[in-house]
Short mmCIF file of N, CA and C in Angstrom, two decimals:
data_model
loop_
_atom_site.label_atom_id
_atom_site.label_comp_id
_atom_site.label_asym_id
_atom_site.label_seq_id
_atom_site.Cartn_x
_atom_site.Cartn_y
_atom_site.Cartn_z
N ALA A 8 42.06 -0.39 -14.24
CA ALA A 8 40.78 -1.04 -14.54
C ALA A 8 40.40 -1.94 -13.39
N LEU A 9 39.13 -2.13 -13.21
CA LEU A 9 38.64 -3.01 -12.16
C LEU A 9 38.16 -4.30 -12.77
N ASN A 10 38.33 -5.39 -12.03
CA ASN A 10 37.83 -6.66 -12.55
C ASN A 10 36.39 -6.87 -12.12
N SER A 11 35.73 -7.87 -12.70
CA SER A 11 34.32 -8.09 -12.39
C SER A 11 34.12 -8.68 -11.01
N GLY A 12 35.16 -9.09 -10.34
CA GLY A 12 35.04 -9.63 -9.00
C GLY A 12 34.91 -8.54 -7.96
N GLY A 13 34.97 -7.30 -8.34
CA GLY A 13 34.77 -6.20 -7.41
C GLY A 13 36.06 -5.65 -6.85
N GLY A 14 37.14 -6.35 -7.00
CA GLY A 14 38.41 -5.87 -6.45
C GLY A 14 39.17 -5.04 -7.46
N ALA A 15 40.34 -4.61 -7.07
CA ALA A 15 41.16 -3.80 -7.96
C ALA A 15 41.91 -4.70 -8.93
N ALA A 16 42.04 -4.29 -10.14
CA ALA A 16 42.80 -5.03 -11.14
C ALA A 16 44.12 -4.30 -11.36
N ALA A 17 44.95 -4.83 -12.23
CA ALA A 17 46.24 -4.22 -12.52
C ALA A 17 46.06 -2.76 -12.92
N GLY A 18 46.87 -1.90 -12.41
CA GLY A 18 46.80 -0.49 -12.76
C GLY A 18 45.94 0.32 -11.79
N ALA A 19 45.24 -0.34 -10.88
CA ALA A 19 44.41 0.37 -9.91
C ALA A 19 44.89 0.00 -8.51
N GLU A 20 46.18 0.06 -8.33
CA GLU A 20 46.83 -0.32 -7.09
C GLU A 20 46.21 0.38 -5.89
N GLY A 21 45.86 -0.37 -4.86
CA GLY A 21 45.36 0.19 -3.63
C GLY A 21 43.90 0.61 -3.67
N MET A 22 43.20 0.26 -4.73
CA MET A 22 41.79 0.64 -4.84
C MET A 22 40.92 -0.44 -4.21
N GLY A 23 39.94 -0.02 -3.39
CA GLY A 23 38.97 -0.95 -2.82
C GLY A 23 37.75 -1.02 -3.71
N SER A 24 36.83 -1.96 -3.39
CA SER A 24 35.65 -2.12 -4.24
C SER A 24 34.68 -0.96 -4.09
N GLY A 25 34.69 -0.26 -2.98
CA GLY A 25 33.93 0.97 -2.83
C GLY A 25 32.43 0.80 -2.78
N LEU A 26 31.74 1.90 -2.97
CA LEU A 26 30.29 1.93 -2.93
C LEU A 26 29.74 1.88 -4.34
N GLY A 27 28.78 1.01 -4.54
CA GLY A 27 28.09 0.96 -5.82
C GLY A 27 29.04 0.86 -6.98
N GLY A 28 28.95 1.77 -7.91
CA GLY A 28 29.71 1.71 -9.14
C GLY A 28 31.09 2.32 -9.08
N LEU A 29 31.54 2.72 -7.88
CA LEU A 29 32.85 3.35 -7.77
C LEU A 29 33.81 2.48 -6.97
N ALA A 30 35.05 2.52 -7.35
CA ALA A 30 36.13 1.98 -6.54
C ALA A 30 36.91 3.20 -6.07
N TYR A 31 37.44 3.15 -4.89
CA TYR A 31 38.12 4.32 -4.37
C TYR A 31 39.30 3.91 -3.52
N GLY A 32 40.18 4.81 -3.32
CA GLY A 32 41.35 4.61 -2.49
C GLY A 32 42.01 5.94 -2.24
N LEU A 33 43.19 5.91 -1.64
CA LEU A 33 43.90 7.15 -1.33
C LEU A 33 44.26 7.92 -2.59
N GLY A 34 44.46 7.21 -3.69
CA GLY A 34 44.89 7.86 -4.93
C GLY A 34 43.75 8.39 -5.78
N GLY A 35 42.50 8.24 -5.35
CA GLY A 35 41.38 8.73 -6.15
C GLY A 35 40.29 7.69 -6.27
N TYR A 36 39.60 7.74 -7.39
CA TYR A 36 38.53 6.79 -7.61
C TYR A 36 38.51 6.41 -9.08
N ALA A 37 37.83 5.30 -9.36
CA ALA A 37 37.66 4.85 -10.73
C ALA A 37 36.26 4.27 -10.86
N VAL A 38 35.65 4.51 -12.01
CA VAL A 38 34.34 3.92 -12.28
C VAL A 38 34.57 2.48 -12.67
N ARG A 39 33.78 1.59 -12.10
CA ARG A 39 33.91 0.16 -12.41
C ARG A 39 33.68 -0.07 -13.90
N ASN A 40 34.23 -1.18 -14.43
CA ASN A 40 34.04 -1.48 -15.84
C ASN A 40 33.06 -2.64 -16.06
N ASP A 41 32.32 -2.99 -15.04
CA ASP A 41 31.32 -4.04 -15.18
C ASP A 41 29.93 -3.46 -14.88
N ALA A 42 28.93 -4.29 -14.80
CA ALA A 42 27.55 -3.82 -14.61
C ALA A 42 27.34 -3.10 -13.29
N GLN A 43 28.20 -3.32 -12.31
CA GLN A 43 28.01 -2.65 -11.03
C GLN A 43 28.29 -1.15 -11.12
N ARG A 44 28.78 -0.67 -12.24
CA ARG A 44 29.02 0.76 -12.40
C ARG A 44 27.71 1.55 -12.34
N PHE A 45 26.57 0.86 -12.56
CA PHE A 45 25.27 1.53 -12.54
C PHE A 45 24.61 1.49 -11.15
N GLN A 46 25.33 1.00 -10.17
CA GLN A 46 24.78 0.86 -8.83
C GLN A 46 25.13 2.02 -7.91
N LEU A 47 25.08 3.23 -8.42
CA LEU A 47 25.30 4.41 -7.59
C LEU A 47 23.98 4.76 -6.91
N TRP A 48 24.03 5.21 -5.69
CA TRP A 48 22.81 5.55 -4.97
C TRP A 48 23.09 6.54 -3.86
N GLU A 49 22.02 7.05 -3.32
CA GLU A 49 22.09 7.86 -2.10
C GLU A 49 21.35 7.07 -1.04
N GLY A 50 21.86 7.02 0.15
CA GLY A 50 21.21 6.30 1.23
C GLY A 50 20.12 7.14 1.87
N ALA A 51 18.93 6.61 1.98
CA ALA A 51 17.81 7.31 2.60
C ALA A 51 17.83 7.02 4.10
N VAL A 52 18.63 7.76 4.83
CA VAL A 52 18.83 7.50 6.25
C VAL A 52 17.53 7.64 7.02
N ALA A 53 16.75 8.67 6.75
CA ALA A 53 15.49 8.88 7.46
C ALA A 53 14.54 7.72 7.21
N GLY A 54 14.49 7.24 5.98
CA GLY A 54 13.64 6.09 5.65
C GLY A 54 14.06 4.84 6.38
N ARG A 55 15.36 4.61 6.48
CA ARG A 55 15.86 3.43 7.19
C ARG A 55 15.56 3.54 8.68
N LEU A 56 15.74 4.72 9.25
CA LEU A 56 15.42 4.91 10.67
C LEU A 56 13.93 4.73 10.91
N GLY A 57 13.10 5.25 10.01
CA GLY A 57 11.66 5.10 10.12
C GLY A 57 11.23 3.64 10.03
N LEU A 58 11.86 2.90 9.13
CA LEU A 58 11.56 1.48 9.01
C LEU A 58 11.92 0.75 10.30
N GLY A 59 13.05 1.09 10.87
CA GLY A 59 13.46 0.48 12.13
C GLY A 59 12.48 0.78 13.25
N ALA A 60 12.04 2.04 13.34
CA ALA A 60 11.08 2.43 14.37
C ALA A 60 9.75 1.71 14.16
N ALA A 61 9.31 1.59 12.90
CA ALA A 61 8.05 0.90 12.61
C ALA A 61 8.15 -0.58 12.97
N ALA A 62 9.28 -1.20 12.67
CA ALA A 62 9.46 -2.62 13.02
C ALA A 62 9.44 -2.81 14.53
N GLU A 63 10.11 -1.93 15.26
CA GLU A 63 10.10 -2.02 16.73
C GLU A 63 8.68 -1.85 17.27
N TYR A 64 7.93 -0.90 16.73
CA TYR A 64 6.55 -0.65 17.15
C TYR A 64 5.69 -1.89 16.89
N ALA A 65 5.82 -2.46 15.71
CA ALA A 65 5.04 -3.65 15.36
C ALA A 65 5.38 -4.82 16.28
N LEU A 66 6.63 -5.00 16.58
CA LEU A 66 7.02 -6.10 17.47
C LEU A 66 6.51 -5.87 18.89
N ARG A 67 6.49 -4.61 19.34
CA ARG A 67 5.94 -4.30 20.67
C ARG A 67 4.45 -4.63 20.74
N LEU A 68 3.72 -4.28 19.67
CA LEU A 68 2.28 -4.56 19.64
C LEU A 68 2.01 -6.05 19.50
N GLY A 69 2.87 -6.73 18.78
CA GLY A 69 2.70 -8.16 18.52
C GLY A 69 2.05 -8.37 17.16
N LEU A 70 2.70 -9.16 16.33
CA LEU A 70 2.21 -9.37 14.97
C LEU A 70 0.84 -10.05 14.95
N HIS A 71 0.59 -10.96 15.90
CA HIS A 71 -0.73 -11.61 15.96
C HIS A 71 -1.81 -10.59 16.33
N ASN A 72 -1.48 -9.66 17.22
CA ASN A 72 -2.45 -8.61 17.59
C ASN A 72 -2.74 -7.70 16.40
N ILE A 73 -1.71 -7.38 15.64
CA ILE A 73 -1.89 -6.53 14.46
C ILE A 73 -2.78 -7.24 13.44
N GLU A 74 -2.50 -8.52 13.20
CA GLU A 74 -3.31 -9.28 12.25
C GLU A 74 -4.77 -9.31 12.68
N ALA A 75 -5.02 -9.58 13.95
CA ALA A 75 -6.39 -9.63 14.46
C ALA A 75 -7.08 -8.28 14.31
N SER A 76 -6.35 -7.21 14.59
CA SER A 76 -6.91 -5.87 14.47
C SER A 76 -7.27 -5.55 13.02
N VAL A 77 -6.36 -5.84 12.10
CA VAL A 77 -6.60 -5.54 10.68
C VAL A 77 -7.77 -6.37 10.16
N ARG A 78 -7.80 -7.65 10.49
CA ARG A 78 -8.91 -8.50 10.03
C ARG A 78 -10.25 -8.01 10.60
N GLY A 79 -10.25 -7.64 11.88
CA GLY A 79 -11.47 -7.15 12.51
C GLY A 79 -11.96 -5.86 11.89
N ARG A 80 -11.05 -4.92 11.67
CA ARG A 80 -11.43 -3.64 11.05
C ARG A 80 -11.93 -3.85 9.62
N ALA A 81 -11.25 -4.72 8.89
CA ALA A 81 -11.67 -4.98 7.50
C ALA A 81 -13.05 -5.61 7.48
N ALA A 82 -13.33 -6.54 8.39
CA ALA A 82 -14.66 -7.16 8.46
C ALA A 82 -15.70 -6.11 8.81
N GLN A 83 -15.36 -5.21 9.72
CA GLN A 83 -16.25 -4.12 10.13
C GLN A 83 -16.56 -3.23 8.91
N LEU A 84 -15.54 -2.90 8.13
CA LEU A 84 -15.73 -2.08 6.93
C LEU A 84 -16.60 -2.81 5.90
N ARG A 85 -16.29 -4.09 5.66
CA ARG A 85 -17.07 -4.85 4.67
C ARG A 85 -18.54 -4.95 5.06
N GLU A 86 -18.78 -5.30 6.32
CA GLU A 86 -20.16 -5.44 6.79
C GLU A 86 -20.89 -4.10 6.75
N GLY A 87 -20.24 -3.05 7.20
CA GLY A 87 -20.87 -1.74 7.19
C GLY A 87 -21.15 -1.23 5.79
N ALA A 88 -20.19 -1.38 4.90
CA ALA A 88 -20.35 -0.90 3.52
C ALA A 88 -21.41 -1.71 2.79
N ALA A 89 -21.50 -3.00 3.07
CA ALA A 89 -22.51 -3.85 2.41
C ALA A 89 -23.92 -3.40 2.75
N GLY A 90 -24.08 -2.72 3.88
CA GLY A 90 -25.40 -2.22 4.27
C GLY A 90 -25.75 -0.86 3.72
N VAL A 91 -24.84 -0.25 2.96
CA VAL A 91 -25.09 1.07 2.38
C VAL A 91 -25.72 0.89 1.00
N LYS A 92 -26.88 1.51 0.79
CA LYS A 92 -27.58 1.41 -0.49
C LYS A 92 -26.70 1.94 -1.62
N GLY A 93 -26.55 1.13 -2.67
CA GLY A 93 -25.78 1.54 -3.84
C GLY A 93 -24.30 1.20 -3.76
N VAL A 94 -23.89 0.56 -2.66
CA VAL A 94 -22.48 0.18 -2.49
C VAL A 94 -22.41 -1.34 -2.53
N ARG A 95 -21.45 -1.86 -3.31
CA ARG A 95 -21.24 -3.31 -3.40
C ARG A 95 -19.80 -3.62 -3.02
N VAL A 96 -19.61 -4.54 -2.09
CA VAL A 96 -18.27 -4.98 -1.73
C VAL A 96 -17.73 -5.79 -2.91
N ALA A 97 -16.60 -5.37 -3.45
CA ALA A 97 -16.06 -5.99 -4.66
C ALA A 97 -14.97 -7.02 -4.37
N ASP A 98 -14.64 -7.20 -3.07
CA ASP A 98 -13.67 -8.24 -2.71
C ASP A 98 -14.23 -9.60 -3.11
N LEU A 99 -13.36 -10.54 -3.24
CA LEU A 99 -13.79 -11.92 -3.49
C LEU A 99 -13.97 -12.62 -2.15
N SER A 100 -14.70 -11.98 -1.25
CA SER A 100 -14.81 -12.46 0.13
C SER A 100 -15.39 -13.85 0.25
N GLY A 101 -16.27 -14.23 -0.61
CA GLY A 101 -16.83 -15.58 -0.55
C GLY A 101 -15.87 -16.64 -1.00
N GLN A 102 -14.78 -16.24 -1.64
CA GLN A 102 -13.82 -17.21 -2.18
C GLN A 102 -12.51 -17.22 -1.41
N CYS A 103 -12.45 -16.57 -0.27
CA CYS A 103 -11.19 -16.45 0.48
C CYS A 103 -11.30 -17.19 1.81
N GLU A 104 -11.25 -18.47 1.76
CA GLU A 104 -11.32 -19.29 2.97
C GLU A 104 -9.90 -19.70 3.34
N GLY A 105 -9.74 -20.22 4.53
CA GLY A 105 -8.46 -20.79 4.93
C GLY A 105 -7.62 -19.85 5.75
N ALA A 106 -6.37 -20.22 5.92
CA ALA A 106 -5.45 -19.52 6.81
C ALA A 106 -5.18 -18.09 6.35
N LEU A 107 -5.08 -17.87 5.06
CA LEU A 107 -4.75 -16.53 4.59
C LEU A 107 -5.97 -15.63 4.59
N GLY A 108 -7.08 -16.11 4.09
CA GLY A 108 -8.32 -15.33 4.11
C GLY A 108 -8.18 -14.00 3.40
N LEU A 109 -8.97 -13.05 3.83
CA LEU A 109 -9.01 -11.73 3.22
C LEU A 109 -7.92 -10.83 3.77
N SER A 110 -7.56 -9.85 2.98
CA SER A 110 -6.56 -8.87 3.43
C SER A 110 -7.25 -7.71 4.13
N GLY A 111 -6.46 -6.74 4.52
CA GLY A 111 -6.99 -5.52 5.12
C GLY A 111 -7.39 -4.49 4.10
N ILE A 112 -7.31 -4.81 2.81
CA ILE A 112 -7.74 -3.90 1.75
C ILE A 112 -9.17 -4.25 1.40
N VAL A 113 -10.04 -3.26 1.46
CA VAL A 113 -11.46 -3.45 1.15
C VAL A 113 -11.76 -2.65 -0.11
N ALA A 114 -12.29 -3.34 -1.11
CA ALA A 114 -12.61 -2.69 -2.39
C ALA A 114 -14.12 -2.59 -2.55
N LEU A 115 -14.58 -1.39 -2.89
CA LEU A 115 -16.01 -1.15 -3.03
C LEU A 115 -16.35 -0.63 -4.42
N ASP A 116 -17.42 -1.17 -4.99
CA ASP A 116 -17.98 -0.66 -6.23
C ASP A 116 -19.03 0.37 -5.83
N VAL A 117 -18.77 1.62 -6.15
CA VAL A 117 -19.68 2.72 -5.78
C VAL A 117 -20.23 3.42 -7.01
N GLU A 118 -20.27 2.72 -8.14
CA GLU A 118 -20.79 3.31 -9.39
C GLU A 118 -22.21 3.81 -9.22
N ALA A 119 -23.02 3.09 -8.44
CA ALA A 119 -24.43 3.44 -8.29
C ALA A 119 -24.64 4.74 -7.50
N ILE A 120 -23.61 5.21 -6.82
CA ILE A 120 -23.75 6.46 -6.06
C ILE A 120 -22.78 7.54 -6.53
N GLY A 121 -22.38 7.47 -7.79
CA GLY A 121 -21.57 8.54 -8.35
C GLY A 121 -20.22 8.13 -8.88
N GLY A 122 -19.77 6.93 -8.56
CA GLY A 122 -18.47 6.47 -9.05
C GLY A 122 -17.35 6.74 -8.07
N ALA A 123 -16.27 6.00 -8.22
CA ALA A 123 -15.15 6.05 -7.27
C ALA A 123 -14.52 7.43 -7.17
N ALA A 124 -14.32 8.11 -8.28
CA ALA A 124 -13.65 9.43 -8.23
C ALA A 124 -14.49 10.43 -7.45
N ALA A 125 -15.80 10.48 -7.72
CA ALA A 125 -16.67 11.44 -7.04
C ALA A 125 -16.81 11.10 -5.55
N VAL A 126 -16.98 9.82 -5.24
CA VAL A 126 -17.13 9.42 -3.84
C VAL A 126 -15.82 9.65 -3.09
N HIS A 127 -14.70 9.32 -3.72
CA HIS A 127 -13.38 9.55 -3.11
C HIS A 127 -13.22 11.04 -2.77
N ALA A 128 -13.57 11.91 -3.72
CA ALA A 128 -13.44 13.36 -3.49
C ALA A 128 -14.37 13.83 -2.37
N ALA A 129 -15.61 13.31 -2.35
CA ALA A 129 -16.56 13.70 -1.30
C ALA A 129 -16.06 13.23 0.07
N LEU A 130 -15.53 12.02 0.14
CA LEU A 130 -15.00 11.52 1.41
C LEU A 130 -13.81 12.34 1.86
N LEU A 131 -12.96 12.72 0.93
CA LEU A 131 -11.80 13.54 1.27
C LEU A 131 -12.24 14.89 1.84
N ARG A 132 -13.27 15.49 1.24
CA ARG A 132 -13.80 16.75 1.77
C ARG A 132 -14.36 16.56 3.18
N ALA A 133 -14.83 15.35 3.48
CA ALA A 133 -15.36 15.05 4.82
C ALA A 133 -14.25 14.63 5.79
N GLY A 134 -12.99 14.69 5.32
CA GLY A 134 -11.86 14.35 6.18
C GLY A 134 -11.57 12.87 6.27
N VAL A 135 -12.06 12.09 5.30
CA VAL A 135 -11.85 10.65 5.28
C VAL A 135 -10.94 10.32 4.10
N VAL A 136 -9.81 9.70 4.37
CA VAL A 136 -8.84 9.38 3.33
C VAL A 136 -9.09 7.97 2.82
N THR A 137 -9.32 7.86 1.52
CA THR A 137 -9.47 6.58 0.85
C THR A 137 -8.60 6.62 -0.40
N GLY A 138 -8.68 5.61 -1.19
CA GLY A 138 -7.97 5.59 -2.46
C GLY A 138 -8.88 5.06 -3.54
N THR A 139 -8.40 5.05 -4.75
CA THR A 139 -9.13 4.43 -5.84
C THR A 139 -8.24 3.40 -6.51
N SER A 140 -8.85 2.43 -7.10
CA SER A 140 -8.12 1.37 -7.77
C SER A 140 -8.70 1.20 -9.17
N PRO A 141 -8.00 1.74 -10.19
CA PRO A 141 -8.52 1.64 -11.55
C PRO A 141 -8.44 0.20 -12.08
N PRO A 142 -9.26 -0.14 -13.06
CA PRO A 142 -9.25 -1.51 -13.59
C PRO A 142 -7.87 -1.98 -14.01
N GLY A 143 -7.03 -1.09 -14.50
CA GLY A 143 -5.69 -1.49 -14.93
C GLY A 143 -4.81 -2.00 -13.81
N SER A 144 -5.14 -1.68 -12.55
CA SER A 144 -4.30 -2.15 -11.44
C SER A 144 -4.52 -3.63 -11.15
N THR A 145 -5.62 -4.16 -11.61
CA THR A 145 -5.90 -5.61 -11.51
C THR A 145 -6.50 -6.05 -12.84
N ALA A 146 -5.75 -5.87 -13.90
CA ALA A 146 -6.27 -5.98 -15.26
C ALA A 146 -7.01 -7.29 -15.54
N LEU A 147 -6.46 -8.41 -15.16
CA LEU A 147 -7.11 -9.69 -15.48
C LEU A 147 -8.41 -9.85 -14.72
N ASP A 148 -8.39 -9.59 -13.42
CA ASP A 148 -9.59 -9.71 -12.59
C ASP A 148 -10.64 -8.69 -13.02
N ALA A 149 -10.23 -7.45 -13.24
CA ALA A 149 -11.17 -6.40 -13.62
C ALA A 149 -11.83 -6.72 -14.96
N ALA A 150 -11.08 -7.25 -15.90
CA ALA A 150 -11.65 -7.61 -17.21
C ALA A 150 -12.62 -8.78 -17.06
N ARG A 151 -12.22 -9.77 -16.30
CA ARG A 151 -13.06 -10.96 -16.13
C ARG A 151 -14.37 -10.61 -15.43
N ARG A 152 -14.31 -9.74 -14.40
CA ARG A 152 -15.51 -9.40 -13.63
C ARG A 152 -16.14 -8.08 -14.06
N LYS A 153 -15.57 -7.45 -15.11
CA LYS A 153 -16.07 -6.17 -15.63
C LYS A 153 -16.18 -5.13 -14.52
N LEU A 154 -15.08 -4.94 -13.79
CA LEU A 154 -15.06 -4.01 -12.66
C LEU A 154 -14.79 -2.58 -13.12
N PRO A 155 -15.46 -1.62 -12.51
CA PRO A 155 -15.14 -0.21 -12.75
C PRO A 155 -13.98 0.19 -11.84
N THR A 156 -13.62 1.45 -11.83
CA THR A 156 -12.67 1.93 -10.83
C THR A 156 -13.34 1.75 -9.47
N LEU A 157 -12.60 1.19 -8.54
CA LEU A 157 -13.15 0.86 -7.22
C LEU A 157 -12.65 1.85 -6.17
N LEU A 158 -13.44 2.03 -5.13
CA LEU A 158 -13.02 2.80 -3.96
C LEU A 158 -12.23 1.83 -3.09
N ARG A 159 -11.06 2.25 -2.64
CA ARG A 159 -10.14 1.38 -1.90
C ARG A 159 -9.99 1.88 -0.46
N LEU A 160 -10.30 1.00 0.48
CA LEU A 160 -10.18 1.32 1.90
C LEU A 160 -9.09 0.44 2.51
N SER A 161 -8.30 1.00 3.40
CA SER A 161 -7.24 0.25 4.07
C SER A 161 -7.53 0.18 5.56
N ALA A 162 -7.69 -1.02 6.06
CA ALA A 162 -8.02 -1.23 7.48
C ALA A 162 -6.74 -1.38 8.29
N HIS A 163 -6.01 -0.30 8.47
CA HIS A 163 -4.76 -0.33 9.22
C HIS A 163 -5.02 -0.61 10.69
N TYR A 164 -4.03 -1.13 11.39
CA TYR A 164 -4.20 -1.44 12.81
C TYR A 164 -4.24 -0.21 13.68
N PHE A 165 -3.89 0.93 13.15
CA PHE A 165 -3.96 2.15 13.95
C PHE A 165 -5.26 2.94 13.67
N VAL A 166 -6.16 2.37 12.88
CA VAL A 166 -7.47 2.97 12.62
C VAL A 166 -8.39 2.61 13.78
N SER A 167 -9.10 3.59 14.29
CA SER A 167 -9.98 3.36 15.45
C SER A 167 -11.39 3.00 15.00
N ASP A 168 -12.18 2.47 15.93
CA ASP A 168 -13.60 2.19 15.65
C ASP A 168 -14.32 3.48 15.27
N ALA A 169 -13.98 4.57 15.95
CA ALA A 169 -14.62 5.86 15.65
C ALA A 169 -14.33 6.29 14.22
N GLU A 170 -13.12 6.04 13.73
CA GLU A 170 -12.78 6.41 12.35
C GLU A 170 -13.53 5.54 11.35
N VAL A 171 -13.69 4.26 11.67
CA VAL A 171 -14.48 3.37 10.80
C VAL A 171 -15.92 3.87 10.75
N ASP A 172 -16.47 4.21 11.91
CA ASP A 172 -17.85 4.73 11.97
C ASP A 172 -17.99 6.03 11.17
N ARG A 173 -16.97 6.90 11.27
CA ARG A 173 -17.00 8.17 10.53
C ARG A 173 -16.98 7.91 9.03
N LEU A 174 -16.15 6.97 8.58
CA LEU A 174 -16.08 6.62 7.16
C LEU A 174 -17.43 6.08 6.70
N LEU A 175 -18.02 5.15 7.46
CA LEU A 175 -19.30 4.56 7.06
C LEU A 175 -20.40 5.62 7.05
N GLY A 176 -20.36 6.55 8.00
CA GLY A 176 -21.34 7.65 8.00
C GLY A 176 -21.19 8.53 6.77
N ALA A 177 -19.97 8.84 6.40
CA ALA A 177 -19.72 9.67 5.22
C ALA A 177 -20.13 8.92 3.95
N LEU A 178 -19.93 7.61 3.92
CA LEU A 178 -20.35 6.80 2.78
C LEU A 178 -21.87 6.79 2.68
N GLU A 179 -22.55 6.68 3.82
CA GLU A 179 -24.03 6.76 3.86
C GLU A 179 -24.48 8.11 3.30
N ALA A 180 -23.80 9.19 3.69
CA ALA A 180 -24.15 10.53 3.20
C ALA A 180 -24.01 10.60 1.69
N CYS A 181 -22.98 9.96 1.14
CA CYS A 181 -22.80 9.92 -0.33
C CYS A 181 -23.94 9.15 -0.98
N ALA A 182 -24.38 8.08 -0.33
CA ALA A 182 -25.49 7.29 -0.88
C ALA A 182 -26.79 8.08 -0.83
N ASP A 183 -26.99 8.85 0.24
CA ASP A 183 -28.21 9.65 0.39
C ASP A 183 -28.24 10.83 -0.56
N HIS A 184 -27.07 11.42 -0.80
CA HIS A 184 -26.92 12.59 -1.67
C HIS A 184 -25.70 12.36 -2.56
N PRO A 185 -25.87 11.59 -3.65
CA PRO A 185 -24.71 11.26 -4.49
C PRO A 185 -23.93 12.49 -4.93
N PRO A 186 -22.60 12.42 -4.80
CA PRO A 186 -21.77 13.57 -5.21
C PRO A 186 -21.79 13.74 -6.72
N ALA A 187 -21.57 14.96 -7.15
CA ALA A 187 -21.51 15.25 -8.59
C ALA A 187 -20.29 14.60 -9.17
N THR A 188 -20.44 14.08 -10.37
CA THR A 188 -19.29 13.42 -11.03
C THR A 188 -18.52 14.39 -11.88
#
């Protein structure tokens, strides 16, 4: 048996604490008898390597540069979308002052031009990737402000000005010719 301290207890001579819920040694293995027995896992090596590469890339670019890029792109998206007939920026942009300010996520109410699902599908057909955010994802805010499902845009630092322009053009096209719901 293994003790809750992770080491081997009497009768499990030579057993180490092992990985997750197993103790192992030359003589075999034993399942732990405490809550750590449920800590079995597989290591996602590719994911860990990808995270390391992404962190190195971000540090090379500089975190301040990334922040400035994301804020600039998000402002570009908000300003451009606010000028599209039937589109309302649903962010709380007027209430986000100070050091933190707005995020790089831009939420749009597009009910007047067909709704988030139809506009999302039309943009996808135009080669523009967006997302949707149903009221349940922000239940308290959505209930308080009576929000519909919103179109969700992400102003990543690797998004170009040309891609922002393409998105805004496709959004204008949806406003001019609302997609079928």
